Amino acid sequence: MREKAEGKLYLCATPIGNLDDITLRVLDTLKKVDLIAAEDTRHTIKLLNHFSIRTPMTSYHEFNKLEKAQNLVQQLKKGKDIALVTDAGTPGISDPGEELVKQCYQAGIAVTSLPGPVACVTALTLSGLSNRRFCFEAFLPVNKKERQWILEELKKETRTIVIYEAPHHLIDTLKELTDVLGGGRKATLCRELTKKYEEAYCSTLEGALKRYGAEEPKGECVIVIEGRSITDLKQEMQQSWEEVPIKEHMDIYLSQGIDKKEAMKKVGKDRGITKREVYEILIGEK
């Protein structure tokens, strides 16, 4: 009897709240695969029972992802088809699915993603903020130094920022964001997405802090924050050069081996003036 070819890994997006958001393709796949790898089997069994799915399950989570991924890859090599699901949303987005996908590619196992709900995009579209360009930070790092590094980077971020946060950490995170980014920065706090009591509170970081500071909100939260104004950032950078004499500014570029004309052009761009103006100032200083 001919052995079955290697199996395939299916990344199956599941609802982030409302069970009706599951796709027909995901339901069909969950029924047909040989095994479902779930972040929390106790959570996923409720979804499977709701749709009368009897496929066997195994746990795959943050604390067993390295060894369990190896085990799942071996099962895939033997011909089993496996569906990966997270507690809510799309696997591989801020969860251990990333490791399994990496190991599958290293082993030459086929992987496909079945699109569906994802909290960061749902919140972004609800936010009322610009969604042409955005950066997704997921959960901020727990390590204090790494966290502070990321927050400092976000001070100059011009794209809309999307951050995940658990309700019991929300207030502390809002305080940090207010201190670093400024309380007046526009922000929309989304919680209970797709559920009965869904909320998208459009205000500022300071406004959100006042709103939720008295009582811990329910449900996982997504904070969508307005990016820094490019115009303001340029003005700030130009102002920072005002205390540096033009000649010293020129010397910085000349010391890098840049020719004089190009250096004048760069100095002018830094200061928001023309190359001709830079030339005239340098002539006047002689």
Coordinates of C-alpha atoms in Angstrom, one line a residue:
M1 CA 0.0 0.0 0.0
R2 CA 1.4 3.4 -1.0
E3 CA 2.2 5.7 1.9
K4 CA 0.4 9.0 2.2
A5 CA 2.4 12.1 1.2
E6 CA 3.4 14.6 3.8
G7 CA 0.6 16.4 5.5
K8 CA -0.2 20.2 5.4
L9 CA -0.4 22.7 8.2
Y10 CA -3.6 24.9 8.1
L11 CA -3.5 28.2 10.0
C12 CA -7.2 28.6 10.9
A13 CA -8.5 32.0 11.9
T14 CA -11.2 31.7 14.6
P15 CA -13.6 34.3 15.9
I16 CA -12.3 37.0 18.3
G17 CA -15.7 37.2 20.0
N18 CA -18.8 36.6 17.8
L19 CA -18.9 32.9 16.8
D20 CA -20.7 33.8 13.6
D21 CA -17.5 35.4 12.2
I22 CA -16.0 32.0 11.5
T23 CA -15.6 31.2 7.8
L24 CA -17.2 28.2 6.0
R25 CA -13.7 27.2 4.8
V26 CA -12.3 27.1 8.3
L27 CA -15.3 25.0 9.5
D28 CA -14.8 22.6 6.6
T29 CA -11.0 22.3 7.4
L30 CA -11.5 21.8 11.1
K31 CA -13.8 18.8 10.3
K32 CA -11.4 17.3 7.7
V33 CA -8.0 17.5 9.3
D34 CA -6.5 14.7 11.3
L35 CA -5.6 16.8 14.3
I36 CA -6.3 20.3 15.7
A37 CA -3.4 22.0 17.6
A38 CA -5.0 24.5 20.0
E39 CA -3.5 27.2 22.2
D40 CA -6.0 26.3 25.0
T41 CA -8.0 23.1 24.4
R42 CA -10.5 24.1 27.1
H43 CA -11.3 27.3 25.2
T44 CA -11.3 25.7 21.7
I45 CA -13.6 22.8 22.8
K46 CA -16.4 25.3 23.2
L47 CA -16.0 26.4 19.6
L48 CA -15.9 22.8 18.3
N49 CA -18.9 21.8 20.3
H50 CA -20.9 24.8 19.0
F51 CA -20.3 23.6 15.4
S52 CA -20.5 19.9 16.2
I53 CA -16.8 19.2 15.3
R54 CA -15.3 16.0 16.7
T55 CA -11.8 16.2 15.4
P56 CA -9.1 15.2 18.0
M57 CA -7.2 18.0 19.7
T58 CA -3.8 18.6 21.2
S59 CA -2.4 21.5 23.2
Y60 CA 0.2 23.8 21.6
H61 CA 1.0 26.9 23.6
E62 CA 3.8 29.3 24.6
F63 CA 5.3 27.0 27.2
N64 CA 5.6 23.9 25.1
K65 CA 6.0 25.5 21.6
L66 CA 9.5 24.3 20.9
E67 CA 9.2 20.6 21.7
K68 CA 5.6 20.4 20.7
A69 CA 6.3 22.0 17.3
Q70 CA 8.9 19.3 16.7
N71 CA 6.3 16.6 17.6
L72 CA 3.7 18.2 15.3
V73 CA 6.2 18.4 12.4
Q74 CA 7.0 14.7 12.8
Q75 CA 3.2 13.9 12.6
L76 CA 3.0 16.1 9.5
K77 CA 5.9 14.2 7.9
K78 CA 3.9 11.0 8.4
G79 CA 1.0 12.4 6.4
K80 CA -1.3 13.9 9.0
D81 CA -3.0 17.2 8.2
I82 CA -3.0 19.6 11.1
A83 CA -5.1 22.7 11.8
L84 CA -3.5 25.3 14.1
V85 CA -5.9 27.6 16.1
T86 CA -5.3 30.3 18.6
D87 CA -7.7 31.3 21.4
A88 CA -9.1 34.0 19.2
G89 CA -8.1 35.5 15.8
T90 CA -5.4 34.5 13.4
P91 CA -2.6 32.1 14.4
G92 CA 0.9 33.5 14.3
I93 CA -0.2 37.0 15.3
S94 CA 1.2 37.6 18.8
D95 CA 1.0 33.9 19.7
P96 CA 3.2 30.8 19.5
G97 CA 2.0 29.8 16.0
E98 CA 5.1 31.6 14.6
E99 CA 7.4 28.9 15.9
L100 CA 5.4 26.0 14.3
V101 CA 5.3 27.8 11.0
K102 CA 9.1 28.3 11.1
Q103 CA 9.8 24.7 11.9
C104 CA 7.4 23.5 9.1
Y105 CA 9.3 25.6 6.5
Q106 CA 12.6 24.3 7.8
A107 CA 11.3 20.7 7.4
G108 CA 9.8 21.3 3.9
I109 CA 6.2 21.0 5.2
A110 CA 3.5 22.9 3.2
V111 CA 1.7 25.6 5.1
T112 CA -1.4 27.6 4.2
S113 CA -3.3 30.3 6.0
L114 CA -7.1 30.5 6.1
P115 CA -7.9 34.2 6.5
G116 CA -10.4 35.5 9.0
P117 CA -10.7 37.7 12.1
V118 CA -7.8 39.6 13.6
A119 CA -8.2 42.0 16.5
C120 CA -5.6 44.6 15.4
V121 CA -7.2 45.2 12.0
T122 CA -10.7 45.2 13.4
A123 CA -9.7 47.9 16.0
L124 CA -7.8 49.9 13.4
T125 CA -10.9 50.2 11.1
L126 CA -13.0 51.1 14.1
S127 CA -10.6 53.8 15.5
G128 CA -11.4 56.7 13.3
L129 CA -7.7 57.3 12.9
S130 CA -5.6 57.1 9.8
N131 CA -5.3 53.5 8.5
R132 CA -3.2 54.1 5.4
R133 CA 0.0 53.4 7.3
F134 CA 0.2 51.6 10.7
C135 CA 2.6 49.7 12.9
F136 CA 1.5 46.8 15.1
E137 CA 3.3 46.4 18.4
A138 CA 1.2 43.6 19.9
F139 CA 1.8 43.4 23.6
L140 CA 4.6 45.7 24.9
P141 CA 7.6 43.8 26.3
V142 CA 7.5 42.8 30.0
N143 CA 11.3 43.5 30.3
K144 CA 11.6 47.1 31.6
K145 CA 14.6 48.1 29.5
E146 CA 13.2 46.6 26.3
R147 CA 9.8 48.2 27.0
Q148 CA 11.4 51.6 27.6
W149 CA 13.4 51.2 24.3
I150 CA 10.2 50.5 22.4
L151 CA 8.3 53.4 24.0
E152 CA 11.1 55.8 23.1
E153 CA 11.0 54.5 19.5
L154 CA 7.3 55.2 19.4
K155 CA 7.8 58.8 20.3
K156 CA 8.9 59.5 16.7
E157 CA 6.6 57.0 15.0
T158 CA 4.5 58.8 12.3
R159 CA 2.3 55.8 11.5
T160 CA -0.8 54.9 13.5
I161 CA 0.2 52.6 16.4
V162 CA -1.8 49.5 17.4
I163 CA -1.1 47.9 20.8
Y164 CA -2.7 45.0 22.6
E165 CA -3.2 45.0 26.4
A166 CA -4.9 42.9 29.0
P167 CA -7.5 44.7 31.2
H168 CA -5.6 44.3 34.4
H169 CA -2.5 46.0 32.9
L170 CA -4.4 48.7 31.0
I171 CA -4.1 51.6 33.4
D172 CA -0.4 51.2 33.9
T173 CA 0.2 51.0 30.2
L174 CA -2.0 54.1 29.5
K175 CA 0.0 56.0 32.2
E176 CA 3.3 55.0 30.5
L177 CA 2.0 55.9 27.0
T178 CA 0.7 59.3 28.4
D179 CA 4.1 60.1 30.0
V180 CA 6.1 59.2 26.9
L181 CA 3.8 60.2 24.0
G182 CA 1.9 63.0 25.6
G183 CA -1.6 62.9 27.0
G184 CA -3.0 65.0 24.1
R185 CA -2.2 62.3 21.5
K186 CA -5.4 61.1 19.9
A187 CA -6.3 57.5 20.8
T188 CA -9.1 55.0 20.5
L189 CA -9.5 52.3 23.0
C190 CA -11.4 49.2 21.7
R191 CA -12.5 46.4 23.9
E192 CA -14.9 43.4 23.7
L193 CA -14.6 43.5 19.9
T194 CA -17.4 41.8 18.0
K195 CA -19.2 41.0 21.2
K196 CA -22.5 42.3 22.7
Y197 CA -20.8 45.1 24.7
E198 CA -18.3 46.1 22.1
E199 CA -16.8 49.6 22.7
A200 CA -14.6 51.9 20.7
Y201 CA -13.8 55.0 22.9
C202 CA -12.4 57.8 20.8
S203 CA -10.5 60.4 22.8
T204 CA -6.9 61.0 23.8
L205 CA -4.5 59.0 25.9
E206 CA -5.3 61.3 28.8
G207 CA -9.0 60.9 28.1
A208 CA -8.8 57.1 28.1
L209 CA -6.8 57.2 31.3
K210 CA -9.5 59.3 33.0
R211 CA -12.3 57.1 31.5
Y212 CA -10.9 53.7 32.7
G213 CA -8.7 54.8 35.7
A214 CA -11.5 54.4 38.2
E215 CA -12.6 50.9 37.3
E216 CA -10.8 48.1 35.4
P217 CA -12.6 47.4 32.1
K218 CA -13.7 44.0 31.0
G219 CA -12.4 42.2 28.0
E220 CA -9.1 42.3 26.1
C221 CA -8.2 45.8 24.9
V222 CA -6.7 47.2 21.7
I223 CA -5.2 50.7 21.9
V224 CA -5.0 52.6 18.6
I225 CA -2.8 55.7 18.8
E226 CA -2.4 58.5 16.3
G227 CA 1.1 58.7 14.9
R228 CA 3.4 61.7 15.3
S229 CA 2.8 64.6 12.8
I230 CA 5.4 64.5 10.1
T231 CA 5.3 68.3 9.9
D232 CA 5.9 68.7 13.6
L233 CA 8.7 66.1 13.5
K234 CA 10.4 68.0 10.7
Q235 CA 10.1 71.3 12.5
E236 CA 11.5 69.8 15.7
M237 CA 14.5 68.4 13.8
Q238 CA 15.1 71.7 12.0
Q239 CA 15.0 73.5 15.3
S240 CA 17.5 71.1 16.9
W241 CA 20.1 72.3 14.3
E242 CA 19.6 76.0 15.0
E243 CA 22.0 75.9 17.9
V244 CA 24.7 74.4 15.6
P245 CA 26.7 76.9 13.5
I246 CA 26.4 76.4 9.7
K247 CA 30.1 75.8 9.4
E248 CA 30.1 73.0 12.0
H249 CA 27.0 71.5 10.4
M250 CA 28.9 71.5 7.0
D251 CA 32.0 69.9 8.6
I252 CA 29.9 67.0 9.8
Y253 CA 29.1 66.0 6.2
L254 CA 32.5 67.0 4.8
S255 CA 34.1 64.7 7.3
Q256 CA 32.1 61.8 5.9
G257 CA 33.7 62.4 2.5
I258 CA 30.6 64.1 1.0
D259 CA 31.5 66.8 -1.6
K260 CA 30.8 70.5 -0.8
K261 CA 27.8 70.9 -3.0
E262 CA 26.0 67.8 -1.7
A263 CA 26.9 68.8 1.9
M264 CA 25.3 72.2 1.4
K265 CA 22.2 70.5 0.0
K266 CA 22.0 68.2 3.0
V267 CA 22.6 71.1 5.5
G268 CA 19.8 73.0 3.8
K269 CA 17.4 70.0 4.0
D270 CA 18.2 69.6 7.7
R271 CA 17.5 73.2 8.4
G272 CA 14.6 73.8 6.1
I273 CA 16.4 76.3 3.9
T274 CA 17.8 76.3 0.3
K275 CA 21.3 75.3 -0.7
R276 CA 21.7 78.9 -2.0
E277 CA 20.9 80.2 1.5
V278 CA 23.5 77.9 3.0
Y279 CA 26.1 79.2 0.6
E280 CA 25.3 82.8 1.3
I281 CA 25.5 82.2 5.1
L282 CA 28.9 80.5 4.6
I283 CA 30.2 83.4 2.5
G284 CA 29.0 85.9 5.1
E285 CA 30.9 84.1 7.8
K286 CA 34.2 84.4 6.0

